[in-house]
PDB file of C-alpha atoms in Angstrom:
ATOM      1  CA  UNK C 112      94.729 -84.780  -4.355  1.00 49.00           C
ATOM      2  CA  UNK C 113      92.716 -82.904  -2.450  1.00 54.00           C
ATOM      3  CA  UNK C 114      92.201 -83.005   1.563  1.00 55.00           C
ATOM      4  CA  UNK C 115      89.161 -84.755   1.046  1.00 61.00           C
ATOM      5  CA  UNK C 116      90.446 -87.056  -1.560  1.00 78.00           C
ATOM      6  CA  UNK C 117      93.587 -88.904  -0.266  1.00 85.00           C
ATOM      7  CA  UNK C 118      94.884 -92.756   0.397  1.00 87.00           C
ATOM      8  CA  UNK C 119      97.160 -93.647   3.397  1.00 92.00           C
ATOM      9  CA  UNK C 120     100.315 -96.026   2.292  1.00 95.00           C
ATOM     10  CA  UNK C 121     103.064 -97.268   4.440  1.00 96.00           C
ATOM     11  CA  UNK C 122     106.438 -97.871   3.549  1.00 97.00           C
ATOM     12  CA  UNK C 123     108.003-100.736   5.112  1.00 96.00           C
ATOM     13  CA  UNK C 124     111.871-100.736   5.904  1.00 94.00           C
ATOM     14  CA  UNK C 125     113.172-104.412   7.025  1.00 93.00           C
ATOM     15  CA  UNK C 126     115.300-107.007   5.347  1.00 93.00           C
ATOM     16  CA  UNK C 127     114.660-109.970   3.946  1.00 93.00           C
ATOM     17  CA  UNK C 128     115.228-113.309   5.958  1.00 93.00           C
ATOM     18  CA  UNK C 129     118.313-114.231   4.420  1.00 90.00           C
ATOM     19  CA  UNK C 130     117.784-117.475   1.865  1.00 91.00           C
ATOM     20  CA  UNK C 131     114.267-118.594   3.837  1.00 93.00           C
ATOM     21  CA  UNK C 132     111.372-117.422   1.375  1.00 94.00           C
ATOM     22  CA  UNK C 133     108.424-118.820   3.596  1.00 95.00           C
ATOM     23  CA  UNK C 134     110.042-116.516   6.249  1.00 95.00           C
ATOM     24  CA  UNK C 135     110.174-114.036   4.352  1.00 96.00           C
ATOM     25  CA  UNK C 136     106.602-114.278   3.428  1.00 97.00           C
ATOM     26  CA  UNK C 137     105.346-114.496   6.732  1.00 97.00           C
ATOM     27  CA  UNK C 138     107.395-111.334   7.562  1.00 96.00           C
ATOM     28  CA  UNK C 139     105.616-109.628   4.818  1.00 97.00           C
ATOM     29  CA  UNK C 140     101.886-110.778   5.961  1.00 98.00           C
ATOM     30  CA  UNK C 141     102.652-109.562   9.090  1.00 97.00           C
ATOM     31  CA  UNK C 142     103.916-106.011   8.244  1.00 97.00           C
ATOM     32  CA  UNK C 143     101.361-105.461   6.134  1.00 98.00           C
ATOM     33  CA  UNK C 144      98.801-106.473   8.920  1.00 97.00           C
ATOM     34  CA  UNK C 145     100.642-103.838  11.065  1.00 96.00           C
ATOM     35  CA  UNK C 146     100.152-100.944   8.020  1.00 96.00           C
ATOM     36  CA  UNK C 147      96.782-102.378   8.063  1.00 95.00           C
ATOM     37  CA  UNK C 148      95.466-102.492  11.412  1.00 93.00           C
ATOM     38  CA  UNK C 149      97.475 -99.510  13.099  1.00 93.00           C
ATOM     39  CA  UNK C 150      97.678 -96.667  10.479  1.00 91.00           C
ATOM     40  CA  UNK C 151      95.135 -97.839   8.223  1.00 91.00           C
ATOM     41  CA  UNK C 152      96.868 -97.947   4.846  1.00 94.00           C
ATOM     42  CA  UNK C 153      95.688 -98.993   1.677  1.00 94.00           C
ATOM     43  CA  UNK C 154      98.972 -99.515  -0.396  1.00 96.00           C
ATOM     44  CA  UNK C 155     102.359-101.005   1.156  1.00 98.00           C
ATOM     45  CA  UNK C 156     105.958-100.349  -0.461  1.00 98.00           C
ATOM     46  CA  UNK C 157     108.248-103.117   0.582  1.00 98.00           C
ATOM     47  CA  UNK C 158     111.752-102.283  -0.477  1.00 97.00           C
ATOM     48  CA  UNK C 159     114.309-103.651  -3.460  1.00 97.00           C
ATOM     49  CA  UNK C 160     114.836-107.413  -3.740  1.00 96.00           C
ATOM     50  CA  UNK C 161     112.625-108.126  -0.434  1.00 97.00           C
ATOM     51  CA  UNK C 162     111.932-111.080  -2.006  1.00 97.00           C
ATOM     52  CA  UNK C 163     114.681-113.345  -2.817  1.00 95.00           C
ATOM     53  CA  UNK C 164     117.246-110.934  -0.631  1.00 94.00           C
ATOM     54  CA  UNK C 165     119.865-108.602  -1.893  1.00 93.00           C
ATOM     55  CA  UNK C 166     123.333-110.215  -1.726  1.00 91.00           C
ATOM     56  CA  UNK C 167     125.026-107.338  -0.432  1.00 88.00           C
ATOM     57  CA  UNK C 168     128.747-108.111   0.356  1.00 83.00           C
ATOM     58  CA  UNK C 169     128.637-111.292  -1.445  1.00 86.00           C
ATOM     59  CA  UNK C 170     131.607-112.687  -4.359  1.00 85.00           C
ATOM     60  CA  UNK C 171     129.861-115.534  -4.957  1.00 87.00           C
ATOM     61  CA  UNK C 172     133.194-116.545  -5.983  1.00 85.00           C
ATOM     62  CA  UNK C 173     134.101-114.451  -8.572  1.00 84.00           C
ATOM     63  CA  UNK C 174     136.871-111.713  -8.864  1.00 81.00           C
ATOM     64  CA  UNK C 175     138.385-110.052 -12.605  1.00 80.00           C
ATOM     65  CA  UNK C 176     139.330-112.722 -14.612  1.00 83.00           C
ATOM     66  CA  UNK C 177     138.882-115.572 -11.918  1.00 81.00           C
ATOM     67  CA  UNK C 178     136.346-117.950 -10.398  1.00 81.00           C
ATOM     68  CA  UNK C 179     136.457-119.968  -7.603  1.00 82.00           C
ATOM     69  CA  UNK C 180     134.035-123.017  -6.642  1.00 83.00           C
ATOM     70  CA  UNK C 181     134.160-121.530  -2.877  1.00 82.00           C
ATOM     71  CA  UNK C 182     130.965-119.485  -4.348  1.00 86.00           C
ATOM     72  CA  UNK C 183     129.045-122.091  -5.904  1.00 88.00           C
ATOM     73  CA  UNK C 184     126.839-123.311  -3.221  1.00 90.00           C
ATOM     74  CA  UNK C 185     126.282-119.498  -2.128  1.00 90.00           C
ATOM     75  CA  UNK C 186     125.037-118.878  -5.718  1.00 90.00           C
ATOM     76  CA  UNK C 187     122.908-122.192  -5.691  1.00 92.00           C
ATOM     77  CA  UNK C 188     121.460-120.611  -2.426  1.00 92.00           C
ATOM     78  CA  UNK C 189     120.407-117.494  -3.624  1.00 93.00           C
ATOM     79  CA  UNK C 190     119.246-119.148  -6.948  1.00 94.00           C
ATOM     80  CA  UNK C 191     117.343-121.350  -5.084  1.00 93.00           C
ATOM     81  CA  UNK C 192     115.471-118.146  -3.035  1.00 94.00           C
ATOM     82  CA  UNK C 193     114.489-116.411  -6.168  1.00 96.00           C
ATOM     83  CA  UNK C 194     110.562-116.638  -7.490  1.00 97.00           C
ATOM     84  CA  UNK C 195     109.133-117.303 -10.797  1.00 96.00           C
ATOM     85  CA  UNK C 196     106.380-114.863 -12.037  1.00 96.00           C
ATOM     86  CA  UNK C 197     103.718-116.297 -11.559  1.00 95.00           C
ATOM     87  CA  UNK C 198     104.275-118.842  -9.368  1.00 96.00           C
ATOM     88  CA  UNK C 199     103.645-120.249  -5.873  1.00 97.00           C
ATOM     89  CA  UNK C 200     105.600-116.759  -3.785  1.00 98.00           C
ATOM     90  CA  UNK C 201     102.981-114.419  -6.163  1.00 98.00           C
ATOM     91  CA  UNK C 202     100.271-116.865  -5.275  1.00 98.00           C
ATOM     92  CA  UNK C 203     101.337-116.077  -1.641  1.00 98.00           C
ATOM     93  CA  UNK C 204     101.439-112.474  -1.962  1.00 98.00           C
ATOM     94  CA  UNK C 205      98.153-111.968  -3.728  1.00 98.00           C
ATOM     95  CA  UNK C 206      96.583-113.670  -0.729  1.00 98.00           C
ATOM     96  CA  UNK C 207      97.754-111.218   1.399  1.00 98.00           C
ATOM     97  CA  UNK C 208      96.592-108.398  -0.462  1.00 97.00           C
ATOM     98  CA  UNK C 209      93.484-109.721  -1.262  1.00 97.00           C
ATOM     99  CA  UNK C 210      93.185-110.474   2.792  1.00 97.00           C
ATOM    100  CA  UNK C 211      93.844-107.382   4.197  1.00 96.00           C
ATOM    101  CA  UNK C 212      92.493-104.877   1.230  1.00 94.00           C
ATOM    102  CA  UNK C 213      95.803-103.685   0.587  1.00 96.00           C
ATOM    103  CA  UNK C 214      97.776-102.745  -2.539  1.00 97.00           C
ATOM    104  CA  UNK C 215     101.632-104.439  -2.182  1.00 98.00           C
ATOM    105  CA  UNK C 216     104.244-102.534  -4.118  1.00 98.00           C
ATOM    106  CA  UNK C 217     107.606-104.820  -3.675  1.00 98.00           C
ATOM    107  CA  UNK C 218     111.264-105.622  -5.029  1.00 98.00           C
ATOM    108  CA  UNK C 219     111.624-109.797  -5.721  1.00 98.00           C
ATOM    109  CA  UNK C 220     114.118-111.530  -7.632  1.00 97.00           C
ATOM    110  CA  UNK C 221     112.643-112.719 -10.505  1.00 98.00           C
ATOM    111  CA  UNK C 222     113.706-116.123 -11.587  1.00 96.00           C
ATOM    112  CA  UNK C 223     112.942-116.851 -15.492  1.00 93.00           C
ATOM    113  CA  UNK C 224     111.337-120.161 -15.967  1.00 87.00           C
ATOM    114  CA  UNK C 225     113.461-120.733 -19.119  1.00 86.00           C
ATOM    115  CA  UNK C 226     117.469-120.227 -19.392  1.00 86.00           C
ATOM    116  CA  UNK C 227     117.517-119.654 -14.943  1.00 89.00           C
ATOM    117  CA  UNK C 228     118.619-116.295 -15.325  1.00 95.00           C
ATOM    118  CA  UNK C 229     118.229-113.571 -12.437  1.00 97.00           C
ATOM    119  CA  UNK C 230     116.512-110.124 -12.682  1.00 97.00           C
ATOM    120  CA  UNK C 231     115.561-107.456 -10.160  1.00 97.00           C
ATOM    121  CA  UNK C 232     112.384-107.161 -10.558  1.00 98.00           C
ATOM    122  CA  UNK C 233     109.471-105.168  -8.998  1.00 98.00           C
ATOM    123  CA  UNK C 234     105.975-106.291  -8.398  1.00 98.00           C
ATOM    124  CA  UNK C 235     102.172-104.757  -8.118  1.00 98.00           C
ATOM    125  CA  UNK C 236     100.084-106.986  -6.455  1.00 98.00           C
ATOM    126  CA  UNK C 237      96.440-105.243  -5.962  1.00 97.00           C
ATOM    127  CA  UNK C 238      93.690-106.773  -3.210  1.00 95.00           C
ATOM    128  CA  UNK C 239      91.001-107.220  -5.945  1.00 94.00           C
ATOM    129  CA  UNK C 240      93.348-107.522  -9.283  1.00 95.00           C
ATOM    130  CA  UNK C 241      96.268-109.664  -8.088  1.00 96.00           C
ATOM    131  CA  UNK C 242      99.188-109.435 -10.259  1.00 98.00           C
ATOM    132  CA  UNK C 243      98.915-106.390 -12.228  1.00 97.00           C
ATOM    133  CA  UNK C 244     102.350-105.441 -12.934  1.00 96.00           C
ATOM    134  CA  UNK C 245     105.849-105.853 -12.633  1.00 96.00           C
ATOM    135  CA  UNK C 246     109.160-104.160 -14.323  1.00 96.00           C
ATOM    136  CA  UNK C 247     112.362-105.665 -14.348  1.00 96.00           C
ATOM    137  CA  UNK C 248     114.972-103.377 -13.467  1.00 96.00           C
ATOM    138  CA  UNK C 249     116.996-101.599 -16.398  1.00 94.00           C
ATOM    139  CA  UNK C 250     120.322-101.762 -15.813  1.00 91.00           C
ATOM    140  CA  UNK C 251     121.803-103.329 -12.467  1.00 92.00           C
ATOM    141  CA  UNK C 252     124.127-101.325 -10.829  1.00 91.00           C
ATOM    142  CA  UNK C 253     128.234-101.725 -11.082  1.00 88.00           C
ATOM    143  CA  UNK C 254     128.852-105.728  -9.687  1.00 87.00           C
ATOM    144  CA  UNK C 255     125.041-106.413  -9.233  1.00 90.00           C
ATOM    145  CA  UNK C 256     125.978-107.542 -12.961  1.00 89.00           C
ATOM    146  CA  UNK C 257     127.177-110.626 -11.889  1.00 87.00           C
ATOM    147  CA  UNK C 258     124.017-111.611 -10.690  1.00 92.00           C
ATOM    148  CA  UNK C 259     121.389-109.995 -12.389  1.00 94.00           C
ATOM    149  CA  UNK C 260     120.525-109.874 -16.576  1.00 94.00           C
ATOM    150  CA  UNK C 261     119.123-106.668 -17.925  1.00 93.00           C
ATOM    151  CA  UNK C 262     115.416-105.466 -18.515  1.00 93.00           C
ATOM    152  CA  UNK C 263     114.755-105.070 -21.969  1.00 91.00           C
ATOM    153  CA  UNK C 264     112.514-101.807 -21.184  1.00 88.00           C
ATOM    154  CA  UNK C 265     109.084-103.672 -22.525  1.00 91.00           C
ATOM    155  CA  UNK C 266     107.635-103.448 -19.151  1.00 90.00           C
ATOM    156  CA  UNK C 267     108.421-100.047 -18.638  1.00 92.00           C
ATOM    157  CA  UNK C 268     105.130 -98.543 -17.904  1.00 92.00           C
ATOM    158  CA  UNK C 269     102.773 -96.443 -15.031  1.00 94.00           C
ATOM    159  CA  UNK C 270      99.889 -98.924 -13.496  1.00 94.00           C
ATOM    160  CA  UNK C 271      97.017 -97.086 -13.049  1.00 93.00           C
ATOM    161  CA  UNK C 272      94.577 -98.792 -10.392  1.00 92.00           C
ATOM    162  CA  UNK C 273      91.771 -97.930  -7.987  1.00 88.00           C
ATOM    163  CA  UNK C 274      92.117 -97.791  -4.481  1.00 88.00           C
ATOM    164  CA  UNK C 275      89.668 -96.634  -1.594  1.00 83.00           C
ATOM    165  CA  UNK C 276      89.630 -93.361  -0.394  1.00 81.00           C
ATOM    166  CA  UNK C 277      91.141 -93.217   3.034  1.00 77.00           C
ATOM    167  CA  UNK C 278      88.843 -90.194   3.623  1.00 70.00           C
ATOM    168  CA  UNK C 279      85.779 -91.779   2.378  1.00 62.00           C
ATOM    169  CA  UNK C 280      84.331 -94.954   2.346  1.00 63.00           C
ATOM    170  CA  UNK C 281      81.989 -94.759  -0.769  1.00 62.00           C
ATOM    171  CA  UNK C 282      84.889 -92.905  -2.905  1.00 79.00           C
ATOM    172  CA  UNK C 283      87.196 -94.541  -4.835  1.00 84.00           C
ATOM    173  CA  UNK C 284      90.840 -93.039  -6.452  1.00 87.00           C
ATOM    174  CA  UNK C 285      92.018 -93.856  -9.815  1.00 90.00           C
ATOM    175  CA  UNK C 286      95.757 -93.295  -9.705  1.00 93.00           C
ATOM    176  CA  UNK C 287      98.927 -93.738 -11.854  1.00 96.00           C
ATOM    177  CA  UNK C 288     101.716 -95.394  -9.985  1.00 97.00           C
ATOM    178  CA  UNK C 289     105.673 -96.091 -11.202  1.00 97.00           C
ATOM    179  CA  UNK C 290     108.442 -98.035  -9.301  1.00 96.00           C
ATOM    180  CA  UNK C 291     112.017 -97.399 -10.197  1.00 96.00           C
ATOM    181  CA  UNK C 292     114.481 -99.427  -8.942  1.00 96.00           C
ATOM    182  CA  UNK C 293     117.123 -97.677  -6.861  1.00 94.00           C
ATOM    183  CA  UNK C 294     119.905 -96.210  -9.085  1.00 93.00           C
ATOM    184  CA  UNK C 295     117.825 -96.094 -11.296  1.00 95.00           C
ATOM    185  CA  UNK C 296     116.344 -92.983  -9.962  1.00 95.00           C
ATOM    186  CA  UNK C 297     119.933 -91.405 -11.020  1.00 95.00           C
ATOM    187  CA  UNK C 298     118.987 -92.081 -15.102  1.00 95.00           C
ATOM    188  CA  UNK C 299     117.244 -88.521 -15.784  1.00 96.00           C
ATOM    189  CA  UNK C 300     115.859 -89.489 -18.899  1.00 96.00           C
ATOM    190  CA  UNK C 301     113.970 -92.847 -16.991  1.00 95.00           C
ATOM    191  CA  UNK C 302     112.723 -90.177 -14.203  1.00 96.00           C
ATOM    192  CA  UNK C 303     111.384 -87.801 -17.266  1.00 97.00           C
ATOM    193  CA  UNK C 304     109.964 -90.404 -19.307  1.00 96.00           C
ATOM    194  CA  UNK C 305     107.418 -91.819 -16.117  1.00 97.00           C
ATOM    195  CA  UNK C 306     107.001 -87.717 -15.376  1.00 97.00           C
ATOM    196  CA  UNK C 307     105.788 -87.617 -18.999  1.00 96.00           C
ATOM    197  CA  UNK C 308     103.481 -90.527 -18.996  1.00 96.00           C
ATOM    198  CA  UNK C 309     101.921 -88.793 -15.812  1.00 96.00           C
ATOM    199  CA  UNK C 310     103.034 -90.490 -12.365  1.00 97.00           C
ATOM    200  CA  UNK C 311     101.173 -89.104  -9.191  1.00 96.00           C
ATOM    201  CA  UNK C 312     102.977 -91.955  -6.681  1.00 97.00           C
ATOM    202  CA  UNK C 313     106.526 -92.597  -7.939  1.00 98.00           C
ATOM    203  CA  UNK C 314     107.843 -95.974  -5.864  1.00 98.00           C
ATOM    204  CA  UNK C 315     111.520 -96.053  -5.131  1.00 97.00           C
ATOM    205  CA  UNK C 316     112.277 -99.547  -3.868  1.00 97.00           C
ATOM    206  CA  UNK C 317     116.112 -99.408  -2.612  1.00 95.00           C
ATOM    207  CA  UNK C 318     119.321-100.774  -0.478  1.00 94.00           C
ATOM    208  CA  UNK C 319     120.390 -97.197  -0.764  1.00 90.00           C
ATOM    209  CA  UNK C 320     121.204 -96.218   3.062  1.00 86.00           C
ATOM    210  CA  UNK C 321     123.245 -92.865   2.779  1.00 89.00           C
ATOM    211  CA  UNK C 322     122.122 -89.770   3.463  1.00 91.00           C
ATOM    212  CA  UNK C 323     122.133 -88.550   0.082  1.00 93.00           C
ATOM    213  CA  UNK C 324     119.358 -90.815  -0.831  1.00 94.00           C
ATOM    214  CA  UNK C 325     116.681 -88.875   1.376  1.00 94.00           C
ATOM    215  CA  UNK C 326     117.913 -85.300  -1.121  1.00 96.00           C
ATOM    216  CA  UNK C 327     117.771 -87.236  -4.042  1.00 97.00           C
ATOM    217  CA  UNK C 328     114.000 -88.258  -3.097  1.00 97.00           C
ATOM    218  CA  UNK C 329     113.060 -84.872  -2.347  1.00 97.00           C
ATOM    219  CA  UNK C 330     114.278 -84.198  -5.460  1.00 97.00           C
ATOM    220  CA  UNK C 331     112.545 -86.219  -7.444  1.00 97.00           C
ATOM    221  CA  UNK C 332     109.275 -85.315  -5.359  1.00 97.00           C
ATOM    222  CA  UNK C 333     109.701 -81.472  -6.830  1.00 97.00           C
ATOM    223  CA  UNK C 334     110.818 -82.560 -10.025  1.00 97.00           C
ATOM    224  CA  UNK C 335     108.198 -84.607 -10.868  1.00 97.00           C
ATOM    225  CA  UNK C 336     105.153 -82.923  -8.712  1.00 97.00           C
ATOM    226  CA  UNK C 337     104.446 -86.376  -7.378  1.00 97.00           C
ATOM    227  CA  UNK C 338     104.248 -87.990  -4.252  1.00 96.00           C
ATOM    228  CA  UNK C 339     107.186 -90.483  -3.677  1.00 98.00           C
ATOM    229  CA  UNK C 340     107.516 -93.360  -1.292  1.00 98.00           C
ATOM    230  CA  UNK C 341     110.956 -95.117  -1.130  1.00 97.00           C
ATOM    231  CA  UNK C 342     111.750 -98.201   1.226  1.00 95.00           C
ATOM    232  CA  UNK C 343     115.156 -99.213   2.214  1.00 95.00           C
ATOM    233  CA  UNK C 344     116.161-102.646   3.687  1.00 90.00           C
ATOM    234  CA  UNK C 345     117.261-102.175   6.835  1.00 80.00           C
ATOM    235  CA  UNK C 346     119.601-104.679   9.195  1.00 65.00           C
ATOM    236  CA  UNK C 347     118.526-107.886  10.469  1.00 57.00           C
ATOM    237  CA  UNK C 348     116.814-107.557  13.903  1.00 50.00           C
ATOM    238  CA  UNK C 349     115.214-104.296  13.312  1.00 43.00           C
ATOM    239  CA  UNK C 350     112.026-105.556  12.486  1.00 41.00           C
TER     240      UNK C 350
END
C-alpha cells in the first residue's frame, strides 16, 4: 500500500468479562467506539476467545485418567457463555460494526447448534456485509483439548473485503485478510499456505503473553511481506 492508499486498524488488548456475555458485548461496543472516535480506524482485532472467555487455569475437573464432579458447574458455566453462529451475540456484533463503520476481526467460542461441542473460533464481521467469515481453529493447543473439538480445515480461507481509505474519502481498498489462531502461527505449513493464497493483513488473535510472541510476529511480518496485527487478552482491570 502506498502512502496515499492506506486503512487505520486498532488492535484491542483486554479480557473478556469472565462468564457475562452481555458484558462482554458492551465492552466490545465501547472499544470499538474508542478505535473509532479517537484514532479513526476502520478495522478492529479483538483478541482469541474474547467472546465466550479463555479458561486459562481452569481443570474443569479433569486430571489423567480421572474426573471429578467439582468441575461440572464450571464447565456448565463456560458452556453456557459460548455463542452459536449465527445467533443472537453475531446479531449483536454486526450492529456494532454496521454502527460505527468498522470492520471487527475477533476470537469467540463457537458453540455448535447440534452435538454442544466447543470450538475456537474466529469471526469477520464487516459494517456493510455482516458475517462474512469465520475459521475454526485447527488444532487446540496441549489441554485446550479438553475443551475444544478440532477444525476440519473447510473454512480455511483469506476474506477479501473493501474498506475505506483512511487517506481518502472517495477511495475504497480491496484487501485479503487471514486470522490464525495463536499457536497456530507456529504450524509453518498453515503460515505458507495463507502466504500462498496472498494475505496482505495476517490477524493473530492470541492469550500468548511472553516475550517471544512479539519475535515470532515480526517474523511472520518478513516472512510473509504482510502487515500483521495480533491482540492479546490482557488482565482484568486493565481496560
Amino acid at each position: 500500500m502506498s502512502p496515499t492508499n492506506t486503512i487505520r486498524a486498532s488492535v484491542v488488548q483486554a479480557c473478556t468479562v469472565r462468564y457475562d456475555l452481555d458484558a462482554t458485548l458492551e465492552k466490545m461496543e465501547r472499544l470499538v467506539k474508542v478505535a473509532k472516535e479517537r484514532d479513526g480506524s476502520g478495522m478492529v482485532v479483538f483478541p482469541e476467545a474474547f467472546i465466550g472467555g479463555y479458561p486459562k487455569g481452569q481443570t474443569f475437573g479433569c486430571v489423567i485418567g480421572e474426573r471429578h464432579s467439582s468441575g461440572r458447574q464450571d464447565y456448565l458455566d463456560y458452556h453456557n457463555a459460548a455463542i452459536t453462529i449465527p445467533g443472537p451475540a453475531i446479531t449483536r456484533i454486526e450492529k456494532i460494526a454496521r454502527e460505527s463503520g468498522v470492520l471487527i476481526v475477533s476470537g469467540v467460542i463457537e458453540k455448535e447448534k447440534v452435538g454442544g461441542s466447543l470450538f475456537c473460533t474466529v469471526v469477520w464481521v464487516h459494517p456493510e456485509g455482516g458475517l462474512i467469515g469465520k475459521r475454526r481453529k485447527l488444532m487446540p493447543t496441549a489441554s485446550e483439548r479438553l475443551v475444544w473439538a478440532q477444525g476440519d480445515a473447510s473454512d480455511v480461507k483469506l476474506i477479501n473485503t473493501t474498506l475505506p481509505s483512511s487517506s481518502s474519502s472517495s477511495q475504497a481498498l480491496n484487501l485479503n485478510i487471514s486470522a490464525t489462531i495463536c499457536w497456530e502461527n507456529y504450524m509453518p505449513l498453515f503460515r505458507q499456505h495463507l502466504y500462498d493464497l496472498g494475505t496482505q493483513i495476517y490477524c493473530a488473535p492470541t492469550v500468548d503473553g511472553r516475550e517471544v510472541w512479539a519475535n515470532t510476529m515480526v517474523h511472520i511480518a518478513l516472512e510473509g511481506r504482510c502487515f500483521v496485527l495480533s491482540a492479546n487478552q490482557m488482565s482484568p482491570g486493565s481496560l
